[in-house]
Coordinates of C-alpha atoms and ligand atoms in Angstrom, one line a residue:
X1 CA 109.6 95.1 95.6
X2 CA 106.1 94.5 94.3
X3 CA 105.7 94.7 90.6
X4 CA 101.9 95.3 90.3
X5 CA 100.4 95.8 93.8
X6 CA 101.3 98.9 95.8
X7 CA 100.3 99.9 99.3
X8 CA 96.6 99.5 98.4
X9 CA 95.9 97.8 95.1
X10 CA 97.2 98.3 91.6
X11 CA 97.4 101.9 90.3
X12 CA 98.6 103.6 87.2
X13 CA 98.1 106.4 84.7
X14 CA 95.3 105.4 82.2
X15 CA 96.6 104.1 78.9
X16 CA 100.2 104.5 80.0
X17 CA 100.9 102.4 83.0
X18 CA 97.5 100.9 83.4
X19 CA 95.8 99.6 80.3
X20 CA 92.9 97.4 79.2
X21 CA 95.3 94.6 78.7
X22 CA 96.7 94.8 82.2
X23 CA 93.3 95.0 83.8
X24 CA 92.0 92.1 81.8
X25 CA 94.9 89.8 82.6
X26 CA 95.0 91.0 86.2
X27 CA 91.3 90.3 86.7
X28 CA 91.6 86.9 85.0
X29 CA 94.6 86.1 87.3
X30 CA 92.6 87.2 90.4
X31 CA 89.5 85.4 89.3
X32 CA 91.4 82.2 88.8
X33 CA 92.3 81.9 92.5
X34 CA 89.4 83.8 94.2
X35 CA 86.6 81.5 93.2
X36 CA 83.5 81.4 91.0
X37 CA 81.4 84.3 92.1
X38 CA 83.0 87.7 91.9
X39 CA 81.7 91.2 92.7
X40 CA 82.7 94.0 90.3
X41 CA 82.3 97.7 90.9
X42 CA 83.7 101.0 89.8
X43 CA 84.1 104.6 90.8
X44 CA 83.0 107.5 88.5
X45 CA 86.3 108.2 86.8
X46 CA 86.2 108.7 83.1
X47 CA 88.2 105.5 82.5
X48 CA 86.3 103.3 85.0
X49 CA 83.7 102.1 82.5
X50 CA 86.5 101.1 80.1
X51 CA 88.2 99.1 82.8
X52 CA 84.9 97.7 84.0
X53 CA 84.6 96.0 80.6
X54 CA 88.2 94.8 80.8
X55 CA 87.7 93.3 84.3
X56 CA 84.4 91.8 83.4
X57 CA 86.0 90.2 80.3
X58 CA 89.0 88.9 82.3
X59 CA 86.9 87.4 85.0
X60 CA 84.5 85.7 82.6
X61 CA 87.5 84.3 80.6
X62 CA 88.4 82.1 83.5
X63 CA 84.8 81.0 84.1
X64 CA 83.8 83.4 86.9
X65 CA 80.3 84.7 87.2
X66 CA 80.5 88.5 87.4
X67 CA 78.1 90.2 89.9
X68 CA 78.3 93.8 88.5
X69 CA 77.4 96.3 91.3
X70 CA 77.8 99.3 89.0
X71 CA 79.1 102.7 90.2
X72 CA 79.5 102.8 94.0
X73 CA 81.9 103.5 96.9
X74 CA 84.6 100.9 97.6
X75 CA 83.2 100.1 101.1
X76 CA 79.8 99.5 99.5
X77 CA 81.3 97.0 97.1
X78 CA 83.1 95.4 100.0
X79 CA 79.9 95.2 102.0
X80 CA 78.1 93.7 99.0
X81 CA 80.8 91.1 98.4
X82 CA 80.5 89.8 101.9
X83 CA 76.7 90.0 102.3
X84 CA 75.9 88.3 99.0
X85 CA 78.3 85.5 100.0
X86 CA 80.5 86.0 97.0
X87 CA 84.0 84.6 96.6
X88 CA 85.7 87.9 96.1
X89 CA 85.5 91.4 94.6
X90 CA 87.2 93.7 92.2
X91 CA 86.8 97.5 92.5
X92 CA 88.0 99.7 89.6
X93 CA 89.2 102.8 91.4
X94 CA 92.3 104.9 91.9
X95 CA 90.9 106.0 95.3
X96 CA 92.2 109.5 96.0
X97 CA 94.7 109.8 93.1
X98 CA 94.4 112.5 90.4
X99 CA 91.8 112.0 87.5
X100 CA 94.3 110.6 85.0
X101 CA 94.9 107.6 87.3
X102 CA 92.9 104.5 87.7
X103 CA 93.4 101.2 89.5
X104 CA 92.2 97.9 90.8
X105 CA 91.5 96.9 94.4
X106 CA 91.0 93.1 95.0
X107 CA 88.9 91.9 97.9
X108 CA 88.5 88.4 99.4
X109 CA 85.2 86.7 100.2
X110 CA 85.0 88.7 103.5
X111 CA 85.1 92.0 101.6
X112 CA 88.5 92.9 102.9
X113 CA 91.4 93.6 100.6
X114 CA 93.3 90.4 100.0
X115 CA 96.4 89.7 102.0
X116 CA 99.9 90.3 100.6
X117 CA 100.5 86.6 100.1
X118 CA 97.5 86.4 97.7
X119 CA 98.7 89.5 95.9
X120 CA 102.0 87.7 95.3
X121 CA 100.2 84.7 93.9
X122 CA 98.1 86.8 91.6
X123 CA 101.3 88.5 90.4
X124 CA 103.0 85.2 89.8
X125 CA 100.1 84.0 87.6
X126 CA 100.0 87.4 85.8
X127 CA 103.7 87.4 85.0
X128 CA 103.6 83.8 83.7
X129 CA 101.3 85.1 81.0
X130 CA 98.0 84.7 82.8
X131 CA 95.9 81.8 84.0
X132 CA 94.5 78.9 82.1
X133 CA 91.3 79.9 80.4
X134 CA 87.9 78.3 80.8
X135 CA 86.3 76.2 78.0
X136 CA 83.9 77.8 75.6
X137 CA 80.8 76.8 77.4
X138 CA 81.9 78.1 80.8
X139 CA 82.1 81.8 79.8
X140 CA 79.6 84.6 79.6
X141 CA 78.1 84.9 83.0
X142 CA 77.3 88.4 84.2
X143 CA 74.5 89.7 86.3
X144 CA 73.8 93.3 87.4
X145 CA 73.0 93.6 91.1
X146 CA 72.0 96.4 93.4
X147 CA 73.7 96.6 96.8
X148 CA 73.6 100.3 97.7
X149 CA 70.3 100.2 99.5
X150 CA 71.3 97.1 101.4
X151 CA 74.6 98.8 102.4
X152 CA 72.8 101.9 103.7
X153 CA 70.5 99.8 105.8
X154 CA 73.6 98.0 107.1
X155 CA 75.2 101.3 108.2
X156 CA 72.0 102.5 109.8
X157 CA 71.7 99.3 111.8
X158 CA 74.9 100.1 113.8
X159 CA 73.7 103.4 115.3
X160 CA 70.8 104.6 117.4
X161 CA 68.8 106.2 114.7
X162 CA 66.2 107.5 117.2
X163 CA 68.7 109.1 119.4
X164 CA 70.4 110.9 116.4
X165 CA 67.1 112.0 115.1
X166 CA 66.2 113.6 118.4
X167 CA 69.5 115.5 118.5
X168 CA 68.8 117.5 115.4
X169 CA 72.3 117.3 114.1
X170 CA 73.3 119.3 111.0
X171 CA 76.0 117.9 108.6
X172 CA 77.8 119.6 105.7
X173 CA 79.0 117.0 103.2
X174 CA 81.8 117.4 100.6
X175 CA 82.0 114.3 98.4
X176 CA 84.5 115.9 96.1
X177 CA 82.6 114.8 93.0
X178 CA 83.3 111.2 94.0
X179 CA 81.0 108.3 94.6
X180 CA 80.4 109.1 98.3
X181 CA 77.4 111.1 97.0
X182 CA 75.6 107.8 96.4
X183 CA 75.6 106.9 100.1
X184 CA 76.6 109.6 102.6
X185 CA 73.9 112.3 102.1
X186 CA 71.1 109.8 102.1
X187 CA 72.3 108.0 105.2
X188 CA 72.6 111.4 106.9
X189 CA 69.0 112.3 105.9
X190 CA 67.7 109.0 107.2
X191 CA 69.4 109.7 110.5
X192 CA 67.2 112.8 110.6
X193 CA 70.1 115.1 110.1
X194 CA 69.8 118.4 108.2
X195 CA 72.2 117.9 105.2
X196 CA 74.1 120.5 103.2
X197 CA 76.2 119.4 100.3
X198 CA 79.0 120.8 98.2
X199 CA 80.9 119.3 95.2
X200 CA 78.1 116.8 95.0
X201 CA 77.8 116.0 91.2
X202 CA 79.6 112.9 90.1
X203 CA 82.4 114.0 87.9
X204 CA 85.5 111.9 87.0
X205 CA 87.6 114.9 86.3
X206 CA 87.3 116.1 89.9
X207 CA 86.8 119.8 88.9
X208 CA 86.1 121.1 92.4
X209 CA 89.0 119.9 94.5
X210 CA 91.6 117.0 94.4
X211 CA 90.0 113.7 95.1
X212 CA 92.2 113.4 98.2
X213 CA 90.7 115.6 100.9
X214 CA 93.4 117.6 102.7
X215 CA 93.3 120.5 105.1
X216 CA 94.5 122.8 102.3
X217 CA 91.7 122.0 99.8
X218 CA 88.6 122.0 102.0
X219 CA 88.0 125.7 102.1
X220 CA 84.6 125.2 100.4
X221 CA 83.5 122.8 103.1
X222 CA 84.8 124.9 105.9
X223 CA 82.8 127.9 104.6
X224 CA 79.7 125.7 104.2
X225 CA 80.0 124.4 107.8
X226 CA 80.1 128.0 109.1
X227 CA 77.4 129.3 106.8
X228 CA 75.0 126.5 107.6
X229 CA 75.8 126.4 111.3
X230 CA 76.5 122.6 110.9
X231 CA 77.6 120.5 113.8
X232 CA 80.3 119.0 111.6
X233 CA 81.6 118.7 108.1
X234 CA 82.5 115.5 106.3
X235 CA 84.9 115.3 103.3
X236 CA 85.3 112.0 101.4
X237 CA 88.0 110.9 99.0
X238 CA 87.3 109.7 95.4
X239 CA 86.0 106.2 96.4
X240 CA 84.5 107.2 99.8
X241 CA 86.6 105.0 102.1
X242 CA 88.5 107.9 103.6
X243 CA 86.9 110.6 105.7
X244 CA 88.1 113.9 107.0
X245 CA 86.1 115.9 109.4
X246 CA 85.6 119.7 109.9
X247 CA 84.5 120.9 113.4
X248 CA 81.6 123.2 114.0
X249 CA 84.0 126.2 114.0
X250 CA 85.2 125.4 110.5
X251 CA 88.6 123.9 111.4
X252 CA 89.7 120.7 109.6
X253 CA 90.4 117.9 112.0
X254 CA 93.5 115.8 111.4
X255 CA 92.7 112.1 110.6
X256 CA 94.3 110.7 113.7
X257 CA 92.5 113.1 116.0
X258 CA 89.0 112.1 114.6
X259 CA 90.1 108.5 114.7
X260 CA 91.2 108.8 118.3
X261 CA 87.9 110.5 119.3
X262 CA 85.9 107.7 117.7
X263 CA 88.2 105.1 119.2
X264 CA 87.8 106.7 122.6
X265 CA 84.0 106.6 122.2
X266 CA 84.1 103.0 121.1
X267 CA 86.3 102.0 124.1
X268 CA 84.1 103.8 126.6
X269 CA 81.5 101.2 125.6
X270 CA 84.0 98.3 125.1
X271 CA 86.7 98.9 127.7
X272 CA 89.8 96.8 127.5
X273 CA 89.4 96.0 123.8
X274 CA 92.3 96.3 121.4
X275 CA 92.6 98.9 118.6
X276 CA 94.5 98.2 115.3
X277 CA 96.4 100.9 113.5
X278 CA 99.6 101.3 111.5
X279 CA 103.0 102.3 113.0
X280 CA 102.8 105.7 111.3
X281 CA 99.7 106.7 113.5
X282 CA 99.9 109.2 116.3
X283 CA 100.6 108.2 119.9
X284 CA 97.2 109.8 120.6
X285 CA 95.6 106.4 119.6
X286 CA 97.8 104.7 122.2
X287 CA 96.8 107.3 124.8
X288 CA 93.1 106.8 124.4
X289 CA 93.3 103.1 124.1
X290 CA 95.4 102.7 127.3
X291 CA 93.1 105.1 129.1
X292 CA 90.4 102.4 128.7
X293 CA 92.6 99.5 129.6
X294 CA 93.1 98.4 126.0
X295 CA 96.1 97.9 123.9
X296 CA 97.2 99.1 120.4
X297 CA 97.9 96.4 117.8
X298 CA 100.5 98.1 115.5
X299 CA 100.7 97.0 111.9
X300 CA 102.6 97.8 108.7
X301 CA 101.5 100.9 106.9
X302 CA 98.6 100.5 104.5
X303 CA 94.9 100.1 105.1
X304 CA 94.8 96.4 104.0
X305 CA 97.4 95.6 106.7
X306 CA 95.2 97.1 109.4
X307 CA 92.1 95.4 108.1
X308 CA 93.8 92.0 107.8
X309 CA 95.1 92.4 111.4
X310 CA 91.6 93.1 112.6
X311 CA 90.3 90.0 110.9
X312 CA 93.1 87.8 112.1
X313 CA 93.2 89.0 115.7
X314 CA 89.4 89.5 116.1
X315 CA 89.9 93.3 116.7
X316 CA 86.7 95.4 116.3
X317 CA 88.0 98.9 115.9
X318 CA 90.9 100.2 113.8
X319 CA 92.0 102.8 111.4
X320 CA 94.8 104.8 109.9
X321 CA 95.9 108.4 110.3
X322 CA 94.9 109.7 106.9
X323 CA 91.2 109.5 107.6
X324 CA 90.5 105.7 107.5
X325 CA 88.0 104.6 110.2
X326 CA 87.4 100.9 110.4
X327 CA 84.4 99.8 112.5
X328 CA 84.5 96.1 112.8
X329 CA 80.9 95.4 113.8
X330 CA 79.9 96.9 110.3
X331 CA 83.0 95.8 108.4
X332 CA 86.8 95.9 109.2
X333 CA 87.6 98.2 106.3
X334 CA 87.8 102.0 105.9
X335 CA 84.3 103.3 105.4
X336 CA 83.6 107.1 105.1
X337 CA 79.8 106.8 105.3
X338 CA 80.0 104.6 108.4
X339 CA 82.5 107.0 110.0
X340 CA 80.0 109.8 109.4
X341 CA 77.2 107.9 111.1
X342 CA 79.5 107.1 114.1
X343 CA 80.4 110.8 114.4
X344 CA 76.7 111.7 114.4
X345 CA 76.1 109.1 117.0
X346 CA 79.0 110.3 119.2
X347 CA 77.8 113.9 119.0
X348 CA 74.2 112.9 119.8
X349 CA 75.4 111.1 122.9
X350 CA 77.9 113.6 124.1
X351 CA 75.7 116.6 123.5
X352 CA 78.9 118.8 123.2
X353 CA 80.5 120.6 120.2
X354 CA 83.0 118.6 118.2
X355 CA 85.8 121.2 118.8
X356 CA 85.3 120.8 122.6
X357 CA 85.5 117.0 122.5
X358 CA 88.7 117.2 120.4
X359 CA 90.3 119.7 122.7
X360 CA 90.0 117.2 125.5
X361 CA 92.4 114.9 123.7
X362 CA 96.2 115.0 124.1
X363 CA 98.0 117.1 121.5
X364 CA 101.1 116.1 119.5
X365 CA 102.9 117.9 116.7
X366 CA 103.7 115.9 113.6
X367 CA 105.9 116.2 110.6
X368 CA 106.6 114.2 107.5
X369 CA 109.5 114.2 105.0
X370 CA 110.8 112.2 102.1
X371 CA 114.2 111.2 101.0
X372 CA 114.7 110.0 97.4
X373 CA 116.1 106.5 97.0
X374 CA 116.0 104.2 94.0
X375 CA 113.9 101.1 94.6
X376 CA 116.9 98.8 94.1
X377 CA 118.8 100.4 97.0
X378 CA 116.0 100.5 99.5
X379 CA 116.5 97.1 101.1
X380 CA 120.2 97.7 101.8
X381 CA 119.6 101.2 103.1
X382 CA 116.9 99.9 105.4
X383 CA 119.3 97.1 106.6
X384 CA 122.0 99.7 107.3
X385 CA 119.5 102.0 109.1
X386 CA 118.3 99.1 111.3
X387 CA 121.9 98.2 112.1
X388 CA 123.1 101.7 113.1
X389 CA 120.1 103.7 114.4
X390 CA 119.8 103.5 118.2
X391 CA 117.0 104.6 120.6
X392 CA 115.5 103.4 124.0
X393 CA 112.9 101.5 122.1
X394 CA 113.2 100.4 118.5
X395 CA 110.4 98.8 116.4
X396 CA 110.9 97.0 113.1
X397 CA 107.3 96.3 112.2
X398 CA 107.5 98.4 109.0
X399 CA 110.8 100.2 108.3
X400 CA 112.4 101.3 111.6
X401 CA 110.6 103.3 114.3
X402 CA 112.6 104.9 117.1
X403 CA 110.9 105.9 120.4
X404 CA 112.7 108.4 122.6
X405 CA 112.5 109.0 126.4
X406 CA 110.4 112.2 126.0
X407 CA 107.7 110.3 124.1
X408 CA 108.7 111.6 120.7
X409 CA 109.3 109.2 117.9
X410 CA 110.5 109.0 114.3
X411 CA 109.6 106.4 111.7
X412 CA 111.7 105.7 108.5
X413 CA 110.2 103.4 106.0
X414 CA 110.6 102.6 102.3
X415 CA 107.6 103.7 100.3
X416 CA 105.7 100.8 98.6
X417 CA 104.7 103.1 95.7
X418 CA 107.5 105.6 95.1
X419 CA 111.3 105.7 94.9
X420 CA 111.6 107.4 98.3
X421 CA 112.0 106.7 102.0
X422 CA 109.2 108.3 104.0
X423 CA 109.9 109.9 107.4
X424 CA 107.2 110.4 110.0
X425 CA 107.9 112.1 113.3
X426 CA 105.9 113.2 116.4
X427 CA 106.8 115.3 119.4
X428 CA 105.0 117.4 121.9
X429 CA 105.9 120.7 120.2
X430 CA 106.2 121.9 116.6
X431 CA 109.8 123.1 117.0
X432 CA 110.9 119.8 118.5
X433 CA 109.3 117.7 115.8
X434 CA 110.8 119.8 113.0
X435 CA 114.4 119.5 114.4
X436 CA 113.8 115.8 115.0
X437 CA 112.6 115.1 111.4
X438 CA 115.4 117.3 109.9
X439 CA 118.0 115.4 111.9
X440 CA 116.8 112.0 110.6
X441 CA 116.2 113.3 107.1
X442 CA 119.9 114.1 106.8
X443 CA 120.9 110.8 108.4
X444 CA 118.8 108.9 105.9
X445 CA 120.0 111.0 103.0
X446 CA 123.6 110.2 104.0
X447 CA 122.9 106.5 104.3
X448 CA 121.3 106.5 100.8
X449 CA 124.3 108.2 99.2
X450 CA 126.8 105.9 101.0
X451 CA 125.0 102.8 99.7
X452 CA 124.7 103.9 96.1
Ligands
LIG1 MG1 90.1 105.8 98.9

């Protein structure tokens, strides 16, 4: 089990499980192995300024020069890290977590979250008490830099601005009081779109809705889409890497359906290419990829796993089922503003309503469950599950995934962040998926109690 890093960065409750001391030493440890020039950015949480000072201090203490990019979306920091040729980046954010949380995401020189092996190295240094400190005359380097404009220009360069302008698309945008307001509405305007916003003011207490956009908390956006007759709605999470869409009728689109639609569009123009996604994603991704002669590259769960697989295997399109769209020609990381521009491009090309384009995709019913299991038993339970569970096709990429003859599947994996096993299942009908997931929920629960 990881001690600091979870599925995506280090997270905790402010002044309880994540403190100034932790962020300072963590940033120093990261800085000591990433290199000399490090980008630093933060979201708009109340505690983010506090941890910005902590990270800046930690980085400088090991002789790094801090390139402070201020308040901005995570993908903008990632873009800036790569395009300013820096050695790495640190983003102070707890992404979609509640306001009392904060966290640290660490990027490599390519702007992508560092691989697990580097996380382990940073943890090793951290738990040894921190890295060696720089001498007195090597500290104190900090410069403020502006990357938001450069980032917006980058996003715009990947779509046909003229074509989108001529299509007269209307977009309703819900940035959920998060930092997406700094990029998405302006990019949409520069695409010639008519833009309507809701929950726009930056507010680290997230007063309007949870910073994680979900079908159950997007009522405001759904109403706005209908009232403004928008072609689609876009909802972003707290640091604007994840994007959920609402169709022109006001229905929230599940993340893997919008991902599949965008993947399908990408593959129409790049037939035969591979698409990277995690094993928890819907078979719909596989359907559209194979339709165009391509192949899915399955990865462990977690956005950094997908991004790293894209880099390593030269894959240009990827994503995850919770609203993470990764467009490699721009950058192989989740990017909500880029996803919005791609959706506008797709609609401008197809000249059809989003709901109609989505209805042409295959449909699967999905279900998720969780089974409590103390962290110390997870390994043994998983070993037992892998030994005893049988299916026509079994995959052990992350946890254990069982594929059945009728196309249904169930995935059981230990959570990287909570003392639970997560279950994901998919089948052609709701009733089938519910009985499948219930069956395996009780199998896993039995296994957990037998191991304890
Ligand atoms: Mg996020």
